[in-house]
PDB file of C-alpha atoms and ligand atoms in Angstrom:
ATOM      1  CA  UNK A   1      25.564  12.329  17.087  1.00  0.00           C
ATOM      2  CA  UNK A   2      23.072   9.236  17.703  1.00  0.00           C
ATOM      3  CA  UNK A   3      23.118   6.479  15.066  1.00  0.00           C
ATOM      4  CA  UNK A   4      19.287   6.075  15.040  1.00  0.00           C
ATOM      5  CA  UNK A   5      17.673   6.541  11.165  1.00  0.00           C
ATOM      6  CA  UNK A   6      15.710  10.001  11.313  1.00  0.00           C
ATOM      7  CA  UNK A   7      12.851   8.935   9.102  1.00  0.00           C
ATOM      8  CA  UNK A   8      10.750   5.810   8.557  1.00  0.00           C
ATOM      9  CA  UNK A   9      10.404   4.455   5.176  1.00  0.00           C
ATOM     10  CA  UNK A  10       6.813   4.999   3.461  1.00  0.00           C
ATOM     11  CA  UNK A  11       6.289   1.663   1.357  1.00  0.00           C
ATOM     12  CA  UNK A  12       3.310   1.208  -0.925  1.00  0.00           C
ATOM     13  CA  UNK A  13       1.729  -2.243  -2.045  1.00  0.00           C
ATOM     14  CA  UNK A  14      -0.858  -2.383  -5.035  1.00  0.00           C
ATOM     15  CA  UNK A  15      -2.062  -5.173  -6.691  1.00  0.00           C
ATOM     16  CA  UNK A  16      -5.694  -6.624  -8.802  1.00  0.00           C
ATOM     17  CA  UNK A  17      -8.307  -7.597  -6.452  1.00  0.00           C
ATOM     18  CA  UNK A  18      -7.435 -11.596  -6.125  1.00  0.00           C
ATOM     19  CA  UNK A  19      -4.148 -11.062  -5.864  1.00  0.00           C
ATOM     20  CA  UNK A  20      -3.924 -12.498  -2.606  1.00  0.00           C
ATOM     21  CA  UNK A  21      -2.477  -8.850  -1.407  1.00  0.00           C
ATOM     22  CA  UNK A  22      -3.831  -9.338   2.294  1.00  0.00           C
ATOM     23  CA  UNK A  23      -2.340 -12.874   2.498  1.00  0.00           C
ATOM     24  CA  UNK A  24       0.647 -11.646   1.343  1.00  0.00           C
ATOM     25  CA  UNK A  25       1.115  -8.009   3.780  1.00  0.00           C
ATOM     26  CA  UNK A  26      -0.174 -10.758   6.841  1.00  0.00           C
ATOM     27  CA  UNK A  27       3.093 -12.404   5.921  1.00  0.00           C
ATOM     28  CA  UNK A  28       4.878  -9.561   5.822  1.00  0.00           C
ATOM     29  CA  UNK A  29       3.748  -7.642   9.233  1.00  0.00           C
ATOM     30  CA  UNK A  30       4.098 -11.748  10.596  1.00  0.00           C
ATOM     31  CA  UNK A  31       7.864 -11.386  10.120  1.00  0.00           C
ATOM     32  CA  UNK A  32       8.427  -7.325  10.451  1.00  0.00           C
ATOM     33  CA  UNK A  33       6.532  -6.435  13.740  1.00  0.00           C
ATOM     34  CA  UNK A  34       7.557  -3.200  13.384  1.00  0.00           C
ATOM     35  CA  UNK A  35       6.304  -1.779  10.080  1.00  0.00           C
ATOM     36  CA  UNK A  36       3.020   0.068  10.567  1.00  0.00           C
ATOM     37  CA  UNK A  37      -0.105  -0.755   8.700  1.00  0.00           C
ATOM     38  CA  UNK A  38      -2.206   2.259   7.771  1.00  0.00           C
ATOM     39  CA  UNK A  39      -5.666   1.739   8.527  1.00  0.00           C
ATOM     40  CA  UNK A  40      -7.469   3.652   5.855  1.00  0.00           C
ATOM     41  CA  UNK A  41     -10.457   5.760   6.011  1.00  0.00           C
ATOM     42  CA  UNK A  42     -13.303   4.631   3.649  1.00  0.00           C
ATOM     43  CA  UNK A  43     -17.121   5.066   2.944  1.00  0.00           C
ATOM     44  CA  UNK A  44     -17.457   1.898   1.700  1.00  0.00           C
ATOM     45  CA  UNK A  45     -19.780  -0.802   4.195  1.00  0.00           C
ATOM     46  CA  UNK A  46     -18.289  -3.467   6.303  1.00  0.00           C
ATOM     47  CA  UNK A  47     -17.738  -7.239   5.009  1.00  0.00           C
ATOM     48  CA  UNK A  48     -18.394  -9.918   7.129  1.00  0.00           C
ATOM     49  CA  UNK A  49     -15.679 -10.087  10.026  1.00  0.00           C
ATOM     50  CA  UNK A  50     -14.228  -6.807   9.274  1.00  0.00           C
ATOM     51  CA  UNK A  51     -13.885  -4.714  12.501  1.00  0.00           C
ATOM     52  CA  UNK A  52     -13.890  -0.300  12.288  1.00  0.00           C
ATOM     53  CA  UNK A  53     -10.581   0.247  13.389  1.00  0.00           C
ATOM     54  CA  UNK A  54      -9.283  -2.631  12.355  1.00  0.00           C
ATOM     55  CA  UNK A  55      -9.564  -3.135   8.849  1.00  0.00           C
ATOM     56  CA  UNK A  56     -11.202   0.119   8.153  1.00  0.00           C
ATOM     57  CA  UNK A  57     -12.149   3.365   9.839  1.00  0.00           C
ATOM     58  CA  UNK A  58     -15.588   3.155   8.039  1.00  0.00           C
ATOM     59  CA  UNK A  59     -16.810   6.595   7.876  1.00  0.00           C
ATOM     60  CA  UNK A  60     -20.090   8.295   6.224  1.00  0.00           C
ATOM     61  CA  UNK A  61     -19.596   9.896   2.891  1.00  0.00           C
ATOM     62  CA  UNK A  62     -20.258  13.323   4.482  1.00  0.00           C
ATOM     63  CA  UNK A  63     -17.523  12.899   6.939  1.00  0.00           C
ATOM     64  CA  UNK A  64     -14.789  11.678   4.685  1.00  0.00           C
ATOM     65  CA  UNK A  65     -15.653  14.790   2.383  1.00  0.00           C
ATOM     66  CA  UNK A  66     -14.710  16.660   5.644  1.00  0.00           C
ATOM     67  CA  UNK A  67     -11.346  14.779   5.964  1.00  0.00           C
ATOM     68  CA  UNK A  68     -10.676  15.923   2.276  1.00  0.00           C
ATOM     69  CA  UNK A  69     -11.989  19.923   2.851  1.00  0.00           C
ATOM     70  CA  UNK A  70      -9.677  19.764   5.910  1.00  0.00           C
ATOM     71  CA  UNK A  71      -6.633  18.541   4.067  1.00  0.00           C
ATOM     72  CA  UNK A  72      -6.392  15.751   6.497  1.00  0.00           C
ATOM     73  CA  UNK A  73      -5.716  13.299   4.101  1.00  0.00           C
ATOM     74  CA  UNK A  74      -2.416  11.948   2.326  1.00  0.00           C
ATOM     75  CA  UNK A  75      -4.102  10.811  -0.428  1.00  0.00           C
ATOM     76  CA  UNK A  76      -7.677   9.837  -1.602  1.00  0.00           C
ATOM     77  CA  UNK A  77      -9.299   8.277  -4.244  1.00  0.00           C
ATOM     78  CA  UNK A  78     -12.912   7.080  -5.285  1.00  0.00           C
ATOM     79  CA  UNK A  79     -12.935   2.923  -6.037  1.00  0.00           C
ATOM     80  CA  UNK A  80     -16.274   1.443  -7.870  1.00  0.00           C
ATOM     81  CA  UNK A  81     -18.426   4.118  -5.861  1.00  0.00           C
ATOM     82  CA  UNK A  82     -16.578   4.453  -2.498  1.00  0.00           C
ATOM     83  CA  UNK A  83     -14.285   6.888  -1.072  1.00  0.00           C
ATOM     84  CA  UNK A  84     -10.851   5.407   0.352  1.00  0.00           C
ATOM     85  CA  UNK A  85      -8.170   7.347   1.953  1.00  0.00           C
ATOM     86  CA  UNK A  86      -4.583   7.979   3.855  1.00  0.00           C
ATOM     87  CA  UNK A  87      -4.603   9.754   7.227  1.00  0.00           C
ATOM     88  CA  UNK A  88      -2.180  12.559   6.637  1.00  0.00           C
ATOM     89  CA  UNK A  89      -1.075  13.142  10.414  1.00  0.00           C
ATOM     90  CA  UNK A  90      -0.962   9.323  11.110  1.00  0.00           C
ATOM     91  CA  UNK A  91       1.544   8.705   8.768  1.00  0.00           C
ATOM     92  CA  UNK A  92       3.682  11.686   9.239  1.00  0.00           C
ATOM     93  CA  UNK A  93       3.527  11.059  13.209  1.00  0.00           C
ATOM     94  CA  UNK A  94       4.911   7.304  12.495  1.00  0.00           C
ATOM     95  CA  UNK A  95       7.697   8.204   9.760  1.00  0.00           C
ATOM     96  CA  UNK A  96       9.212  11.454  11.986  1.00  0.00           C
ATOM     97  CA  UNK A  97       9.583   8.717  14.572  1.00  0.00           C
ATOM     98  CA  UNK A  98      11.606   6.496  12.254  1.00  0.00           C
ATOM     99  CA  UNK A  99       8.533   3.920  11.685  1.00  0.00           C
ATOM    100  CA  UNK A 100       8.350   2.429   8.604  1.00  0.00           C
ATOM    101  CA  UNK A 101       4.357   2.543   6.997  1.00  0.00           C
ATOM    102  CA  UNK A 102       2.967   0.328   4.640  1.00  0.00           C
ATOM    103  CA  UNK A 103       0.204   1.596   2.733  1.00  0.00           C
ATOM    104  CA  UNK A 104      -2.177  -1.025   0.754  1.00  0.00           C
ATOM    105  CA  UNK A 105      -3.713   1.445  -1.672  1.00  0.00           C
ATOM    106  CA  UNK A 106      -5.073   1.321  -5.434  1.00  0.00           C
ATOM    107  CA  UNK A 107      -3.070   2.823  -8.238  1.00  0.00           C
ATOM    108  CA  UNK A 108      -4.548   6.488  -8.301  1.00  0.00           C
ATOM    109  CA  UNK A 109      -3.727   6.843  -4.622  1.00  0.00           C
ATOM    110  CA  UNK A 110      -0.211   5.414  -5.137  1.00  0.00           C
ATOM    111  CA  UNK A 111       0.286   8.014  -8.164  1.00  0.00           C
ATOM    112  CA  UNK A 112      -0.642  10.774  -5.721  1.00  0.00           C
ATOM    113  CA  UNK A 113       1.713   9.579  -2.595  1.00  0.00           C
ATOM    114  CA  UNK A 114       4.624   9.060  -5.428  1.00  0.00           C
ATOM    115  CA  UNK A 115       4.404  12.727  -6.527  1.00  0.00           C
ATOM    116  CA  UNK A 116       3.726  14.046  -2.745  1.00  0.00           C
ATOM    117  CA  UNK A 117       6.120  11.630  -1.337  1.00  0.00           C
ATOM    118  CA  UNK A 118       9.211  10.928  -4.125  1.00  0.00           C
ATOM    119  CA  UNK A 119      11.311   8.694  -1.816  1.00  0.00           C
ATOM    120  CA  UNK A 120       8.266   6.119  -1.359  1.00  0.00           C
ATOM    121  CA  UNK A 121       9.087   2.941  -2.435  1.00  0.00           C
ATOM    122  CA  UNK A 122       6.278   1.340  -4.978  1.00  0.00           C
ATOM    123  CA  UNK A 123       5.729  -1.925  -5.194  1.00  0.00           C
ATOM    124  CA  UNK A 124       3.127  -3.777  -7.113  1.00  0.00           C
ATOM    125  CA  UNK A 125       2.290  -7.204  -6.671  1.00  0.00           C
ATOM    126  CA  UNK A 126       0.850  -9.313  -9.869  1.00  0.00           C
ATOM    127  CA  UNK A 127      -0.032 -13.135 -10.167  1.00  0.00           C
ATOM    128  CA  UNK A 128       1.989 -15.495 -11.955  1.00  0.00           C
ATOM    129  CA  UNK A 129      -0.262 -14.816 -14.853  1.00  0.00           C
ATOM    130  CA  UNK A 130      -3.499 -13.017 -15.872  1.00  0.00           C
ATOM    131  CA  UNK A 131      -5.252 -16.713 -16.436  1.00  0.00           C
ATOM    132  CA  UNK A 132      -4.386 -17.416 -12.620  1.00  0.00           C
ATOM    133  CA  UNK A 133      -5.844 -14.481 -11.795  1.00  0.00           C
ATOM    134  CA  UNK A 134      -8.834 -15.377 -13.457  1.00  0.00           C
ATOM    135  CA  UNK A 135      -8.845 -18.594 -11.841  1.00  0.00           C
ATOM    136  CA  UNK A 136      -8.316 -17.317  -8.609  1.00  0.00           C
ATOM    137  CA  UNK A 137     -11.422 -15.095  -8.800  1.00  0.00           C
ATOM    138  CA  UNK A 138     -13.621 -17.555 -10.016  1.00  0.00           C
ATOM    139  CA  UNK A 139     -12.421 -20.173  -7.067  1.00  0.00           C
ATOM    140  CA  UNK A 140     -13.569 -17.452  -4.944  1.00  0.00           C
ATOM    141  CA  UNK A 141     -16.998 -18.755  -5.613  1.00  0.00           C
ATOM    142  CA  UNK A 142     -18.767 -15.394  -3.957  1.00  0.00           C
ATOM    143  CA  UNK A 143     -18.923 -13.380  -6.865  1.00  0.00           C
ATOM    144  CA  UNK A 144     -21.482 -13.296 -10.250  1.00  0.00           C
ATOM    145  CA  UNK A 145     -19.611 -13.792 -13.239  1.00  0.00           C
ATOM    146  CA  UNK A 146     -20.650  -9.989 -13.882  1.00  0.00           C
ATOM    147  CA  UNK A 147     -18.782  -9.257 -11.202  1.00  0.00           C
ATOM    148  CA  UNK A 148     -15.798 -11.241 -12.041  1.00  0.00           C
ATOM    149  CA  UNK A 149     -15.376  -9.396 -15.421  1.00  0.00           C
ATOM    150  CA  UNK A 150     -15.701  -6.092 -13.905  1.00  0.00           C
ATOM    151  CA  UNK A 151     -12.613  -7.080 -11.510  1.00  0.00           C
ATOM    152  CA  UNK A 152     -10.679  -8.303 -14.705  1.00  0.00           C
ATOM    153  CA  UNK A 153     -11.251  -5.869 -16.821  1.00  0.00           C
ATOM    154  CA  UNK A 154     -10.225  -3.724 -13.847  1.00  0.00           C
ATOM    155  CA  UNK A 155      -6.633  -5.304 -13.330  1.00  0.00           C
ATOM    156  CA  UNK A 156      -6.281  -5.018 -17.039  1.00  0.00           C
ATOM    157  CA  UNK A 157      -6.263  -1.383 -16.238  1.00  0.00           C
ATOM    158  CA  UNK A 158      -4.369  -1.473 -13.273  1.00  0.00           C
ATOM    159  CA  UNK A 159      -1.692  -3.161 -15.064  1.00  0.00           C
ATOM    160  CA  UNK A 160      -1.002   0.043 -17.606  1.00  0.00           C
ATOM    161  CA  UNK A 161      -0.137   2.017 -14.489  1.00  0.00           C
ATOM    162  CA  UNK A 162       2.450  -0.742 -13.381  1.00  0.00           C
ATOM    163  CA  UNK A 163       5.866   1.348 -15.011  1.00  0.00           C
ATOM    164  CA  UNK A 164       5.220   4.340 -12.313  1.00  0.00           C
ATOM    165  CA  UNK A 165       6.240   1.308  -9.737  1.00  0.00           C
ATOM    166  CA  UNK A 166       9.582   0.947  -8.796  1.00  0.00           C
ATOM    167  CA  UNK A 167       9.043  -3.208  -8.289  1.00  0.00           C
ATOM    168  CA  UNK A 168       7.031  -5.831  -8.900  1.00  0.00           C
ATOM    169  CA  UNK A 169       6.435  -8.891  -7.233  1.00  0.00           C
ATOM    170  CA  UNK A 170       5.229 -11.857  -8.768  1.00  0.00           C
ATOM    171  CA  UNK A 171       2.747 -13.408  -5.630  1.00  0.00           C
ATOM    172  CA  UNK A 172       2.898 -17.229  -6.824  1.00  0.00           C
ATOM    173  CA  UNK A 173       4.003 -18.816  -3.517  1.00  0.00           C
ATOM    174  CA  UNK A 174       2.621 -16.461  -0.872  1.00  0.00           C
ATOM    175  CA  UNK A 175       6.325 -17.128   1.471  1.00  0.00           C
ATOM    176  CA  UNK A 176       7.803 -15.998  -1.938  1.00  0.00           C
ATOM    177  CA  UNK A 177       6.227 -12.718  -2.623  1.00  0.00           C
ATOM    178  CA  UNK A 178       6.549 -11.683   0.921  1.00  0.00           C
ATOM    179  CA  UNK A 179      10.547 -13.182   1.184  1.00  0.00           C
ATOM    180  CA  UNK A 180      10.542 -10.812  -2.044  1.00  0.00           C
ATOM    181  CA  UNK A 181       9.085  -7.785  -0.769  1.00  0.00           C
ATOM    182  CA  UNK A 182      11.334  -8.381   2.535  1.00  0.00           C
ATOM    183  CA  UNK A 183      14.195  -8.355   0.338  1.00  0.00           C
ATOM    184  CA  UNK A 184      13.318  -4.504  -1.309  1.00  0.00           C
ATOM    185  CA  UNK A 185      12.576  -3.422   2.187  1.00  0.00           C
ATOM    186  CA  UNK A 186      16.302  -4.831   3.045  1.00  0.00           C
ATOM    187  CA  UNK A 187      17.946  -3.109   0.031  1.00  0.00           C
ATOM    188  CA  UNK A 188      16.296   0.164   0.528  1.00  0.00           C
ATOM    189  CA  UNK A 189      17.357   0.726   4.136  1.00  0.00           C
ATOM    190  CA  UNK A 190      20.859   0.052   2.650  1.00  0.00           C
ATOM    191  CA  UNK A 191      20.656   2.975   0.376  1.00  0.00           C
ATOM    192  CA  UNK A 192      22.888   5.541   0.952  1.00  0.00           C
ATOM    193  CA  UNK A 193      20.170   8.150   1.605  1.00  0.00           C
ATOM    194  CA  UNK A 194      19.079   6.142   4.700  1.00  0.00           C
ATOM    195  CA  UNK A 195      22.286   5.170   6.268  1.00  0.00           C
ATOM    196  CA  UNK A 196      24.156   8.819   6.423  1.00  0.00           C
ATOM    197  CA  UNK A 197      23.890   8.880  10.153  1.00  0.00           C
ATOM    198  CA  UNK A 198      25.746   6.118  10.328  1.00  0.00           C
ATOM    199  CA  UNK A 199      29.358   8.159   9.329  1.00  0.00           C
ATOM    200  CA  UNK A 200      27.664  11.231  10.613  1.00  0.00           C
ATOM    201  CA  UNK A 201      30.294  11.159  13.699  1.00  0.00           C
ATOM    202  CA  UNK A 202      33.369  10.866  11.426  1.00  0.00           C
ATOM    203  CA  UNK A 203      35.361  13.622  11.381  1.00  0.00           C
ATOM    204  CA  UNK A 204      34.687  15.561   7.826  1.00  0.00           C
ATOM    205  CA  UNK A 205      31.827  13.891   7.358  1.00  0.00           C
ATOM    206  CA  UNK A 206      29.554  17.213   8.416  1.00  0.00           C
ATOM    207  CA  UNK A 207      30.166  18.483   5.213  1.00  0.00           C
ATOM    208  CA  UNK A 208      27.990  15.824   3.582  1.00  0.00           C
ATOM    209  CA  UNK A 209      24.684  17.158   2.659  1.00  0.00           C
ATOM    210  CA  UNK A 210      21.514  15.204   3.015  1.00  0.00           C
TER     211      UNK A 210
HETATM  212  P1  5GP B   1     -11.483  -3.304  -0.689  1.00  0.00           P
HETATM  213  O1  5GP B   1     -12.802  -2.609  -0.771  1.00  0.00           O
HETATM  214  O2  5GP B   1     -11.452  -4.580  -1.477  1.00  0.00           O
HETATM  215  O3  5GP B   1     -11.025  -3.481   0.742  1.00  0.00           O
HETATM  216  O4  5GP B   1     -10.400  -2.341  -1.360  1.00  0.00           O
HETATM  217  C1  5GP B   1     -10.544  -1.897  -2.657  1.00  0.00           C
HETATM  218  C2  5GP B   1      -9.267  -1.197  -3.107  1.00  0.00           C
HETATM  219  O5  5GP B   1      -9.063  -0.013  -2.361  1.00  0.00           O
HETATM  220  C3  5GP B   1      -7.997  -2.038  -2.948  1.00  0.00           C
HETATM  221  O6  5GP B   1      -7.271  -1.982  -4.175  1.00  0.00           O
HETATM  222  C4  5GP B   1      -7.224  -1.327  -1.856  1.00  0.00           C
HETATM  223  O7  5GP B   1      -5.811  -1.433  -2.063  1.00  0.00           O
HETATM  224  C5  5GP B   1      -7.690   0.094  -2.054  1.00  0.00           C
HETATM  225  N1  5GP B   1      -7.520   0.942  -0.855  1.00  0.00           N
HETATM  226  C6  5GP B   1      -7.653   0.601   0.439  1.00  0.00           C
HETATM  227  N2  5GP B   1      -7.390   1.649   1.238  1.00  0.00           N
HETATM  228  C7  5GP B   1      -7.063   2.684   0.424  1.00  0.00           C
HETATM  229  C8  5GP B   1      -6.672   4.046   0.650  1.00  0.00           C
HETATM  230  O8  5GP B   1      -6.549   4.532   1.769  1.00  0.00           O
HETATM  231  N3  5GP B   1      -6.429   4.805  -0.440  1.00  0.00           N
HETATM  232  C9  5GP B   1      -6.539   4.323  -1.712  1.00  0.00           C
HETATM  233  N4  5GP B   1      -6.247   5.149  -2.709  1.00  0.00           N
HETATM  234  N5  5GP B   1      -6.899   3.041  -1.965  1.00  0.00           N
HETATM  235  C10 5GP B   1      -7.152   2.235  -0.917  1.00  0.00           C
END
């Protein structure tokens, strides 16, 4: 019996726009080359230096609603006007090779891989308070205040879906949140769960169920 873990670990990060999420998951992939970041699928347009493939698959509206008809998709949801989704076959492919995946997705696509996908660990990552946040979106500097509100008023949302997360991580210090989120990645590959092949060569240990 081979001591290799059978199954990657599905982790998913949300968090309000200004966060600082993709500072934070940079971090994070900096230190763990060997989690996989899911590219998503979305109909939304390119932003300056974003790359399809990259970033994005950017796809037209007609062929992500051809992803969905097929079932080829984990999850989806629809965020101010645009379609963003989880490859399905990507993401199995990685985990049945033992790969862990992180996912950055919004809260209704979260809700939807938590009651596909029960063992996924949830994490959402908030600012040190809802004033920083503020501040952080105005030093920005790109958006109309319009805009700004919309994105607040947003998170304020956002934040009554934060109890279907299993942690939060407070992203003051961006070394922080991502020693943090290192940390739940550690404990969870402790879990019991995950480390039965370990004893699965000692004698009376094939009566364990999984
Ligand atoms: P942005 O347009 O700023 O790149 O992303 C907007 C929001 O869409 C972010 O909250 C991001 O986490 C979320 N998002 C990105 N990819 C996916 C996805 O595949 N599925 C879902 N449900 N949300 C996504």
């Amino acid at each position: 019996m081979g001591k290799k873990k059978t199954r990657g670990e599905l982790v998913v990060l949300s968090g309000p726009s200004g966060v600082g999420k993709s500072t934070v998951i940079a971090e994070l992939l900096s230190v763990r080359k060997d989690i996989y970041f899911s590219v998503s699928f979305t109909t939304r347009k390119p932003r300056m230096g974003e790359a399809d493939g990259v970033n994005y698959n950017f796809v037209t509206r007609e062929e992500f609603e051809g992803m969905i008809q097929r079932g080829e998709l984990l999850e989806y949801a629809e965020y101010v006007g645009n379609y963003y989704g989880t490859s399905l076959k990507v993401i199995q492919d990685k985990l049945d090779a033992g790969i862990d995946v992180l996912l950055d997705i919004e809260v209704q696509g979260a809700a939807k891989v938590r009651s596909k996908c029960p063992q996924a660990v949830l994490i959402f990552i908030i600012p040190p308070s809802f004033e920083e946040l503020s501040r952080r979106l105005h030093r920005r500097a790109t958006d109309q205040e319009e805009v700004i509100q919309g994105r607040l008023a947003k998170a304020r949302e956002e934040y009554g879906q934060i109890p279907q997360y299993d942690y939060m991580v407070v992203n003051d210090k961006v070394s922080e949140a991502a020693g943090e989120i290192l940390a739940i990645l550690t404990a969870e590959s402790c879990r019991t769960r995950n480390r039965l092949h370990l004893i699965a060569d000692v004698a009376g240990s094939s009566s364990i169920s999984q």
